[in-house]
Coordinates of C-alpha atoms in Angstrom, one line a residue:
M1 CA -24.5 1.6 -4.6
A2 CA -27.5 2.9 -3.8
D3 CA -28.1 3.4 0.1
D4 CA -31.1 1.1 -1.2
N5 CA -28.9 -1.7 -1.2
S6 CA -29.5 -2.6 2.6
N7 CA -33.3 -3.5 1.8
R8 CA -31.7 -6.1 -1.0
R9 CA -32.1 -9.6 0.2
L10 CA -28.7 -11.8 0.0
T11 CA -29.3 -13.5 -3.2
R12 CA -27.3 -17.3 -3.7
R13 CA -25.8 -15.8 -6.3
N14 CA -24.2 -12.9 -4.6
A15 CA -23.0 -14.9 -1.8
L16 CA -21.5 -17.2 -4.3
R17 CA -19.4 -14.2 -6.0
I18 CA -18.3 -13.6 -2.7
A19 CA -17.3 -16.9 -2.3
G20 CA -15.4 -17.5 -5.3
A21 CA -13.9 -14.1 -5.5
A22 CA -12.6 -13.6 -2.0
G23 CA -9.6 -15.9 -2.0
A24 CA -7.3 -17.0 0.3
A25 CA -6.3 -13.9 3.2
S26 CA -2.7 -12.3 3.5
L27 CA -0.5 -14.1 6.0
A28 CA 0.7 -10.4 7.5
G29 CA -0.5 -7.5 9.1
C30 CA -2.6 -7.6 12.5
G31 CA -3.2 -11.3 13.6
G32 CA -1.9 -14.7 13.7
S33 CA 1.3 -16.1 15.3
D34 CA 3.5 -14.9 11.9
G35 CA 0.9 -13.0 10.4
G36 CA 3.2 -10.0 11.1
D37 CA 2.5 -8.1 14.8
G38 CA 2.0 -11.4 16.7
S39 CA -1.6 -10.9 17.6
S40 CA -20.0 -17.6 17.0
G41 CA -23.2 -17.3 16.8
D42 CA -25.0 -17.3 13.8
G43 CA -26.9 -13.9 13.3
S44 CA -29.8 -13.6 10.6
S45 CA -30.4 -12.4 7.8
G46 CA -33.9 -12.5 7.8
D47 CA -35.9 -9.0 6.5
G48 CA -33.1 -6.7 8.5
S49 CA -35.2 -5.6 11.2
D50 CA -34.8 -5.3 14.8
G51 CA -37.8 -3.9 16.0
S52 CA -37.7 -0.5 13.7
S53 CA -36.4 0.4 10.2
G54 CA -33.7 2.4 9.1
D55 CA -30.0 2.5 9.6
G56 CA -30.5 3.6 13.6
S57 CA -29.7 6.0 15.9
S58 CA -27.8 8.8 14.6
D59 CA -25.8 9.4 18.0
G60 CA -22.7 7.8 19.5
G61 CA -23.8 8.5 22.6
S62 CA -25.3 6.4 25.3
T63 CA -28.6 4.5 23.8
D64 CA -32.0 5.9 25.6
S65 CA -34.3 5.4 22.8
G66 CA -36.0 2.0 23.9
T67 CA -35.6 0.4 21.3
Q68 CA -35.8 -3.6 21.3
Y69 CA -32.1 -4.3 20.1
S70 CA -31.5 -7.4 18.0
T71 CA -28.1 -9.0 19.3
L72 CA -24.6 -7.1 17.8
E73 CA -22.7 -9.8 16.6
V74 CA -18.7 -8.2 16.6
A75 CA -16.4 -10.7 14.6
H76 CA -12.2 -10.7 15.1
W77 CA -9.5 -12.6 15.1
W78 CA -7.4 -11.2 17.6
G79 CA -6.7 -14.3 19.9
E80 CA -4.3 -13.2 22.1
G81 CA -1.7 -10.3 23.6
D82 CA -2.2 -6.6 22.6
G83 CA -4.6 -7.0 20.4
L84 CA -7.5 -9.1 22.2
E85 CA -6.8 -6.7 25.3
A86 CA -7.2 -4.1 22.8
I87 CA -10.4 -5.0 21.2
Q88 CA -12.1 -5.9 24.4
S89 CA -10.9 -2.4 26.3
V90 CA -13.4 -1.0 23.0
M91 CA -16.2 -4.1 23.7
D92 CA -16.4 -3.1 27.1
A93 CA -16.3 1.0 26.5
F94 CA -19.4 0.3 23.9
K95 CA -20.8 -1.5 26.2
E96 CA -21.2 0.3 28.7
Q97 CA -22.3 3.7 26.8
H98 CA -25.4 1.1 25.0
P99 CA -25.8 -1.3 28.1
D100 CA -29.5 -2.3 26.4
V101 CA -27.5 -3.8 23.1
P102 CA -27.1 -7.3 23.5
F103 CA -23.8 -7.8 22.3
D104 CA -21.8 -11.3 21.0
E105 CA -17.8 -11.0 20.9
N106 CA -17.2 -13.8 17.8
L107 CA -13.7 -14.5 18.7
I108 CA -12.4 -16.6 15.4
A109 CA -8.7 -16.8 15.8
G110 CA -5.9 -18.4 14.0
G111 CA -4.3 -18.3 10.7
A112 CA -3.7 -14.9 10.3
G113 CA -7.3 -13.9 9.7
E114 CA -7.6 -16.6 7.6
N115 CA -9.9 -18.5 10.0
L116 CA -12.5 -15.3 10.2
Q117 CA -11.8 -14.8 6.6
A118 CA -13.1 -18.8 5.5
N119 CA -16.0 -18.3 8.4
I120 CA -17.1 -14.8 7.0
R121 CA -17.2 -16.7 3.1
T122 CA -18.9 -19.5 4.7
R123 CA -21.8 -17.5 6.1
V124 CA -22.1 -15.0 3.7
Q125 CA -22.7 -18.7 1.9
N126 CA -25.3 -19.3 4.5
G127 CA -27.2 -16.1 4.5
N128 CA -26.9 -15.7 8.1
H129 CA -23.4 -13.6 8.4
P130 CA -22.6 -11.2 11.6
S131 CA -23.4 -8.0 12.1
T132 CA -19.8 -6.8 11.1
W133 CA -16.3 -8.2 11.0
Q134 CA -12.6 -7.5 11.8
A135 CA -11.9 -6.6 7.8
W136 CA -8.6 -5.2 6.1
P137 CA -10.3 -1.9 4.3
G138 CA -9.4 -0.5 0.6
N139 CA -9.6 -3.0 -2.2
N140 CA -10.3 -6.8 -0.3
L141 CA -13.6 -5.2 0.4
L142 CA -14.6 -5.1 -3.9
P143 CA -15.7 -8.5 -4.1
F144 CA -18.1 -7.4 -1.0
T145 CA -19.2 -4.0 -2.8
D146 CA -19.1 -5.9 -6.1
A147 CA -21.8 -8.1 -5.3
N148 CA -23.7 -5.2 -3.4
L149 CA -23.3 -6.8 -0.4
L150 CA -22.1 -3.5 2.4
K151 CA -24.2 -0.5 2.8
D152 CA -23.4 2.9 2.1
I153 CA -22.8 4.2 5.6
G154 CA -21.8 8.0 4.7
D155 CA -25.3 9.7 6.2
S156 CA -25.5 7.2 9.3
V157 CA -22.3 6.9 10.3
W158 CA -19.0 8.9 8.5
S159 CA -21.8 12.7 9.2
E160 CA -21.2 11.9 12.5
N161 CA -18.8 12.6 15.1
S162 CA -16.5 14.9 12.5
M163 CA -15.9 11.7 10.9
E164 CA -14.8 13.2 7.3
D165 CA -12.9 16.2 8.4
A166 CA -10.3 14.1 11.3
Y167 CA -9.8 11.4 8.7
L168 CA -6.6 11.7 6.0
Q169 CA -7.7 11.4 2.3
G170 CA -6.2 8.0 2.0
V171 CA -8.1 6.3 4.8
K172 CA -11.1 7.8 3.2
D173 CA -10.1 6.1 0.5
A174 CA -9.8 3.0 2.1
A175 CA -13.5 3.4 3.7
Q176 CA -14.7 3.5 0.3
P177 CA -14.0 1.3 -1.9
A178 CA -16.7 1.3 -4.9
G179 CA -17.0 4.9 -3.9
N180 CA -18.5 5.4 -0.9
Y181 CA -18.4 4.8 2.5
V182 CA -19.5 1.3 3.7
T183 CA -16.4 0.8 6.1
V184 CA -14.7 2.6 9.8
P185 CA -11.1 2.0 9.9
L186 CA -10.1 1.7 14.0
N187 CA -6.5 1.3 13.5
I188 CA -2.7 2.1 11.3
H189 CA -0.3 0.1 10.9
R190 CA 2.9 1.6 9.3
I191 CA 4.4 -0.4 6.4
N192 CA 7.4 1.2 5.5
N193 CA 9.6 1.5 8.9
L194 CA 13.4 0.9 9.0
F195 CA 14.3 -0.5 12.2
Y196 CA 17.9 -1.0 13.4
N197 CA 19.9 -2.0 16.3
V198 CA 21.7 1.3 17.5
E199 CA 25.3 -0.3 19.1
V200 CA 25.6 -2.7 15.3
V201 CA 25.3 0.5 12.9
E202 CA 27.2 2.9 15.2
D203 CA 30.3 0.0 15.3
A204 CA 29.9 -1.0 12.1
G205 CA 30.0 2.7 11.0
V206 CA 26.8 2.8 8.9
D207 CA 24.4 6.0 9.8
P208 CA 20.8 5.0 8.9
A209 CA 19.5 8.5 8.8
S210 CA 22.1 9.2 5.6
L211 CA 20.0 6.2 3.5
E212 CA 18.4 8.2 0.5
T213 CA 17.7 5.6 -1.5
P214 CA 16.6 2.0 -1.1
S215 CA 20.0 1.1 -2.8
D216 CA 21.8 3.1 -0.5
L217 CA 20.2 0.3 1.7
V218 CA 22.1 -2.0 0.0
D219 CA 25.7 -0.7 0.7
A220 CA 25.1 -0.2 3.9
M221 CA 24.3 -3.8 4.7
A222 CA 27.3 -5.2 2.6
T223 CA 29.3 -2.6 5.3
V224 CA 27.6 -4.3 7.9
N225 CA 28.4 -7.4 6.4
D226 CA 32.1 -6.8 6.5
A227 CA 31.7 -5.6 10.6
G228 CA 31.0 -9.2 11.2
Y229 CA 26.6 -8.7 11.4
T230 CA 23.6 -9.6 9.8
G231 CA 22.9 -6.8 7.5
M232 CA 19.2 -7.3 7.6
A233 CA 17.0 -9.7 9.9
H234 CA 14.4 -11.5 7.5
Q235 CA 12.7 -14.6 6.9
T236 CA 11.2 -15.8 3.2
G237 CA 9.5 -18.7 4.8
S238 CA 6.5 -16.5 3.7
P239 CA 6.1 -14.7 0.9
W240 CA 4.2 -11.4 2.8
S241 CA 7.4 -10.7 4.5
S242 CA 9.3 -10.2 0.8
F243 CA 6.4 -8.5 -0.5
Q244 CA 5.9 -5.9 1.7
M245 CA 9.6 -4.8 1.6
F246 CA 9.1 -5.2 -2.6
A247 CA 6.1 -3.1 -2.4
T248 CA 8.0 -0.8 -0.1
V249 CA 11.5 -0.5 -2.2
L250 CA 9.2 0.0 -5.4
L251 CA 7.9 2.9 -3.2
G252 CA 11.0 4.1 -2.3
E253 CA 12.1 4.2 -6.2
T254 CA 9.1 5.5 -7.4
D255 CA 6.5 7.8 -5.9
A256 CA 2.9 7.1 -4.1
E257 CA 1.0 7.6 -8.0
T258 CA 3.3 5.5 -9.4
Y259 CA 2.7 2.5 -6.6
S260 CA -1.2 3.2 -6.9
A261 CA -1.3 2.7 -10.6
I262 CA 0.3 -0.7 -10.3
F263 CA -1.1 -2.1 -7.6
V264 CA -4.4 -0.5 -7.0
D265 CA -5.2 0.4 -10.8
G266 CA -3.2 -2.3 -11.6
E267 CA -0.8 -0.9 -14.6
V268 CA 1.9 -3.4 -14.7
D269 CA 3.0 -3.4 -18.2
A270 CA 3.1 0.2 -18.5
N271 CA 5.8 0.7 -15.5
S272 CA 7.3 -2.6 -16.2
D273 CA 10.8 -1.2 -16.0
A274 CA 10.1 0.1 -12.4
L275 CA 9.1 -2.8 -10.9
E276 CA 12.0 -4.8 -12.5
S277 CA 14.2 -2.3 -10.4
A278 CA 12.5 -2.8 -7.8
V279 CA 12.6 -6.5 -7.7
E280 CA 16.7 -6.4 -8.8
T281 CA 17.2 -4.2 -5.4
T282 CA 14.8 -6.7 -3.4
Q283 CA 17.1 -9.7 -4.2
S284 CA 20.2 -7.7 -3.8
Y285 CA 19.2 -7.3 0.2
L286 CA 18.3 -11.0 0.5
D287 CA 22.7 -11.4 -0.1
Y288 CA 22.3 -10.4 3.4
I289 CA 19.6 -12.1 5.4
P290 CA 20.3 -14.8 7.5
S291 CA 21.0 -17.9 6.2
D292 CA 18.3 -19.9 7.8
A293 CA 15.5 -17.1 6.9
G294 CA 13.4 -19.7 4.8
S295 CA 12.9 -21.7 7.9
I296 CA 12.5 -18.8 10.6
S297 CA 9.8 -16.3 11.4
W298 CA 9.9 -12.8 11.5
T299 CA 10.1 -12.3 15.1
E300 CA 12.9 -15.0 14.9
A301 CA 14.6 -13.1 13.0
N302 CA 13.6 -9.5 14.9
N303 CA 15.3 -11.3 17.8
Q304 CA 19.1 -11.0 15.9
V305 CA 18.5 -7.1 16.3
I306 CA 17.4 -7.5 19.7
N307 CA 20.3 -9.9 20.8
G308 CA 22.5 -7.8 18.4
E309 CA 23.1 -9.8 15.8
A310 CA 22.0 -8.1 12.9
A311 CA 21.2 -4.4 11.8
F312 CA 18.4 -3.7 10.1
L313 CA 14.6 -5.3 10.1
H314 CA 12.3 -3.9 7.7
Q315 CA 8.4 -4.2 9.5
G316 CA 5.5 -3.0 10.1
D317 CA 5.1 -0.6 13.5
W318 CA 4.1 -3.7 15.3
A319 CA 7.8 -4.8 15.2
A320 CA 8.2 -1.6 18.4
G321 CA 6.4 -3.9 20.5
T322 CA 8.9 -6.4 20.7
Y323 CA 11.9 -4.0 21.4
L324 CA 9.6 -2.4 23.8
T325 CA 8.3 -6.0 25.5
N326 CA 11.8 -6.5 25.9
D327 CA 12.7 -3.6 27.5
L328 CA 15.3 -1.6 25.1
T329 CA 15.0 2.2 25.4
Y330 CA 13.8 4.1 21.9
G331 CA 16.5 6.0 20.9
E332 CA 19.6 4.4 22.6
E333 CA 19.3 1.0 21.8
W334 CA 16.9 0.6 19.1
D335 CA 15.6 3.4 16.7
H336 CA 14.0 3.8 13.2
V337 CA 13.9 5.7 10.1
T338 CA 11.4 5.8 7.4
F339 CA 12.3 3.8 4.7
P340 CA 15.2 4.8 2.2
G341 CA 13.1 6.8 -0.7
T342 CA 9.9 6.8 1.4
V343 CA 10.2 9.9 3.3
G344 CA 6.7 11.7 3.8
Y345 CA 4.5 8.8 3.1
Y346 CA 2.7 6.6 5.4
A347 CA 2.1 3.3 3.5
L348 CA -1.5 1.9 6.1
N349 CA -2.2 -1.1 6.4
M350 CA -5.9 -0.9 8.6
D351 CA -8.1 -3.0 10.0
S352 CA -12.0 -2.1 10.1
F353 CA -15.6 -3.1 10.4
P354 CA -17.8 -2.9 7.4
Y355 CA -21.6 -2.5 7.4
P356 CA -23.5 -5.5 5.6
V357 CA -26.3 -5.4 4.0
N358 CA -29.7 -7.6 5.5
N359 CA -28.1 -6.5 8.6
P360 CA -28.9 -8.7 11.1
S361 CA -28.9 -6.2 13.7
P362 CA -29.4 -2.5 11.7
E363 CA -29.3 -0.1 14.3
A364 CA -27.1 -1.5 16.6
T365 CA -24.7 -2.1 14.0
T366 CA -24.7 1.3 12.9
L367 CA -24.4 2.2 17.1
W368 CA -21.1 0.6 17.1
C369 CA -19.4 1.7 13.5
Q370 CA -20.7 5.0 14.7
F371 CA -18.4 4.0 18.3
V372 CA -15.4 2.6 16.2
G373 CA -14.9 6.0 14.4
T374 CA -14.7 7.9 17.6
T375 CA -11.4 9.4 19.1
E376 CA -13.2 8.0 22.8
A377 CA -12.5 4.4 21.1
Q378 CA -9.5 4.9 19.1
E379 CA -8.0 6.2 22.1
I380 CA -9.0 3.1 23.8
F381 CA -7.4 0.6 21.6
N382 CA -4.4 2.1 19.8
P383 CA -1.9 2.6 23.1
K384 CA -2.5 -1.4 23.7
K385 CA -2.5 -2.4 20.3
G386 CA 0.8 -0.7 19.2
S387 CA -1.1 0.9 16.3
I388 CA -1.9 4.9 15.5
P389 CA -5.4 6.2 15.1
P390 CA -7.1 7.1 12.0
R391 CA -8.3 9.8 13.0
T392 CA -6.2 13.3 13.5
D393 CA -7.8 14.6 16.8
V394 CA -7.0 12.0 19.6
N395 CA -5.4 13.0 22.0
T396 CA -1.8 11.6 22.1
D397 CA -0.8 11.7 26.2
P398 CA -1.3 7.6 26.1
F399 CA 0.9 6.6 23.2
N400 CA 4.5 5.9 23.8
D401 CA 7.3 7.9 22.3
F402 CA 7.5 5.4 19.7
S403 CA 3.8 6.2 18.5
K404 CA 3.9 10.2 18.7
D405 CA 6.6 9.9 16.3
Q406 CA 4.4 7.8 13.9
I407 CA 1.8 10.1 14.5
E408 CA 3.1 12.9 13.9
D409 CA 4.7 11.5 10.4
F410 CA 0.8 10.1 9.3
Q411 CA -0.5 13.5 10.4
N412 CA 1.9 15.7 8.5
S413 CA 2.2 13.4 5.4
E414 CA 1.7 14.3 2.2
A415 CA 0.3 10.5 0.5
Q416 CA -1.1 7.6 2.7
P417 CA -0.7 4.4 -0.2
P418 CA -2.3 1.3 1.2
S419 CA -0.6 -2.0 1.7
V420 CA -0.8 -4.5 -0.8
A421 CA 0.9 -7.0 1.4
H422 CA -1.8 -6.8 4.1
G423 CA -4.7 -6.4 1.7
L424 CA -5.7 -3.1 0.7
A425 CA -4.8 -2.3 -2.4
A426 CA -5.0 -5.5 -4.6
P427 CA -8.5 -7.5 -4.3
P428 CA -8.3 -11.5 -2.4
A429 CA -7.6 -13.0 -6.0
V430 CA -5.3 -10.8 -7.2
K431 CA -3.2 -10.4 -3.9
S432 CA -3.2 -14.5 -3.9
S433 CA -1.3 -14.2 -6.9
L434 CA 1.1 -11.9 -6.1
E435 CA 1.9 -13.8 -3.3
S436 CA 2.9 -16.4 -6.0
A437 CA 5.2 -13.9 -7.8
I438 CA 6.8 -12.8 -5.0
S439 CA 8.0 -16.4 -4.1
S440 CA 9.5 -16.5 -7.0
L441 CA 11.0 -13.2 -6.6
N442 CA 12.9 -15.1 -2.9
S443 CA 13.9 -17.9 -5.1
G444 CA 16.0 -16.1 -7.1
A445 CA 13.9 -15.9 -10.4
A446 CA 14.7 -13.5 -12.9
P447 CA 13.0 -9.9 -12.9
A448 CA 11.7 -10.0 -16.1
D449 CA 10.2 -13.3 -15.2
V450 CA 8.4 -11.8 -11.3
V451 CA 7.0 -9.1 -13.4
S452 CA 5.6 -11.1 -16.3
Q453 CA 3.7 -13.3 -12.9
I454 CA 3.2 -9.8 -11.4
S455 CA 1.3 -9.0 -14.8
G456 CA -0.9 -11.8 -14.3
A457 CA -2.3 -11.1 -11.5
Y458 CA -3.9 -8.6 -13.2

């Protein structure tokens, strides 16, 4: 996609490609009542002019150019709790640095991000999309890049603030799904965590640090079950929890290269044996989950870990917030290990802010994207959100001990595979079909049949 895509007008044909290809958003990740971590203006398509041409300032600092900026509309779905406080703190800091940029916070909460995704699809169709919006990066953005609707911001944004030097390769790959930078990640949630209640595992005689493979966890849960506890706190009412568990099991039984070959490149048939094994292992986990797993949320399942009824929880690092808010002591009452078999990997779930072409406020949007990529913005946002910064040069003092451990793991990781359950590894239409396959997994379908459905998704 050439840089002159910024001068393309949003055609109805391209808009319809977005509306048709974007599909349904995931029920997991960074928002919503049961979407993973618990948590309007109308713009103008116009000619992209806000008083001057180009992408805007190359400086991420205060604005003193005298430019008359068009309104910067930033849409997001963080409607409550830590996410809302975190993003509003970032917005406040931006407005303090750039008081001459008119700012419109457009909160579209609910549906674990689906409401915002649907809103964006409609507004793209109508040619009045916002300046930027909260979006999962990676292949989630392929419908937009395929339609040439996201601008290359390598020079205008990623060349500033030492960004390229400060991001690890997995994050940079997700920011350039079509080969050039089109979005700026703000945060990272890790997927391959295994949390546990310390007292329960000690009483059962299980050492989580000794678990080396996903199959080892089956034996550990059987031991926990024999001791009178639930092995794995888990919900199956919506597919995303089992989806991320299955993907993590696959990562643990294979490696990052095989994982990416399957979920990013769609090489399913060549890896059918590995996929069937991962389905079998994941289904064996389901023998040790709550009896009401189909009717509870992940937070309700996690209450069993908090209350000492269950031993383990596989979940994104947002689960740590529930332990902290319940005043449980990290390392003494609750703890975690890297999911068995995935040591050295940091499975990524991220939020980012893309730069659409034909932008209603190009210079202001450039300033926003530059700011999102700074250490300042990421040090403001992530301690409040319970996530970690994608930059590796942040000050870790504001973070709790758990997050500091996660930051250390991230910075020392050998690979950062993108989450498929949360939209980074596969385009929306593929991901939606994969969720149907995971529903079959939950229902006990034969592994070969589940793999056949996975193959059909691509």
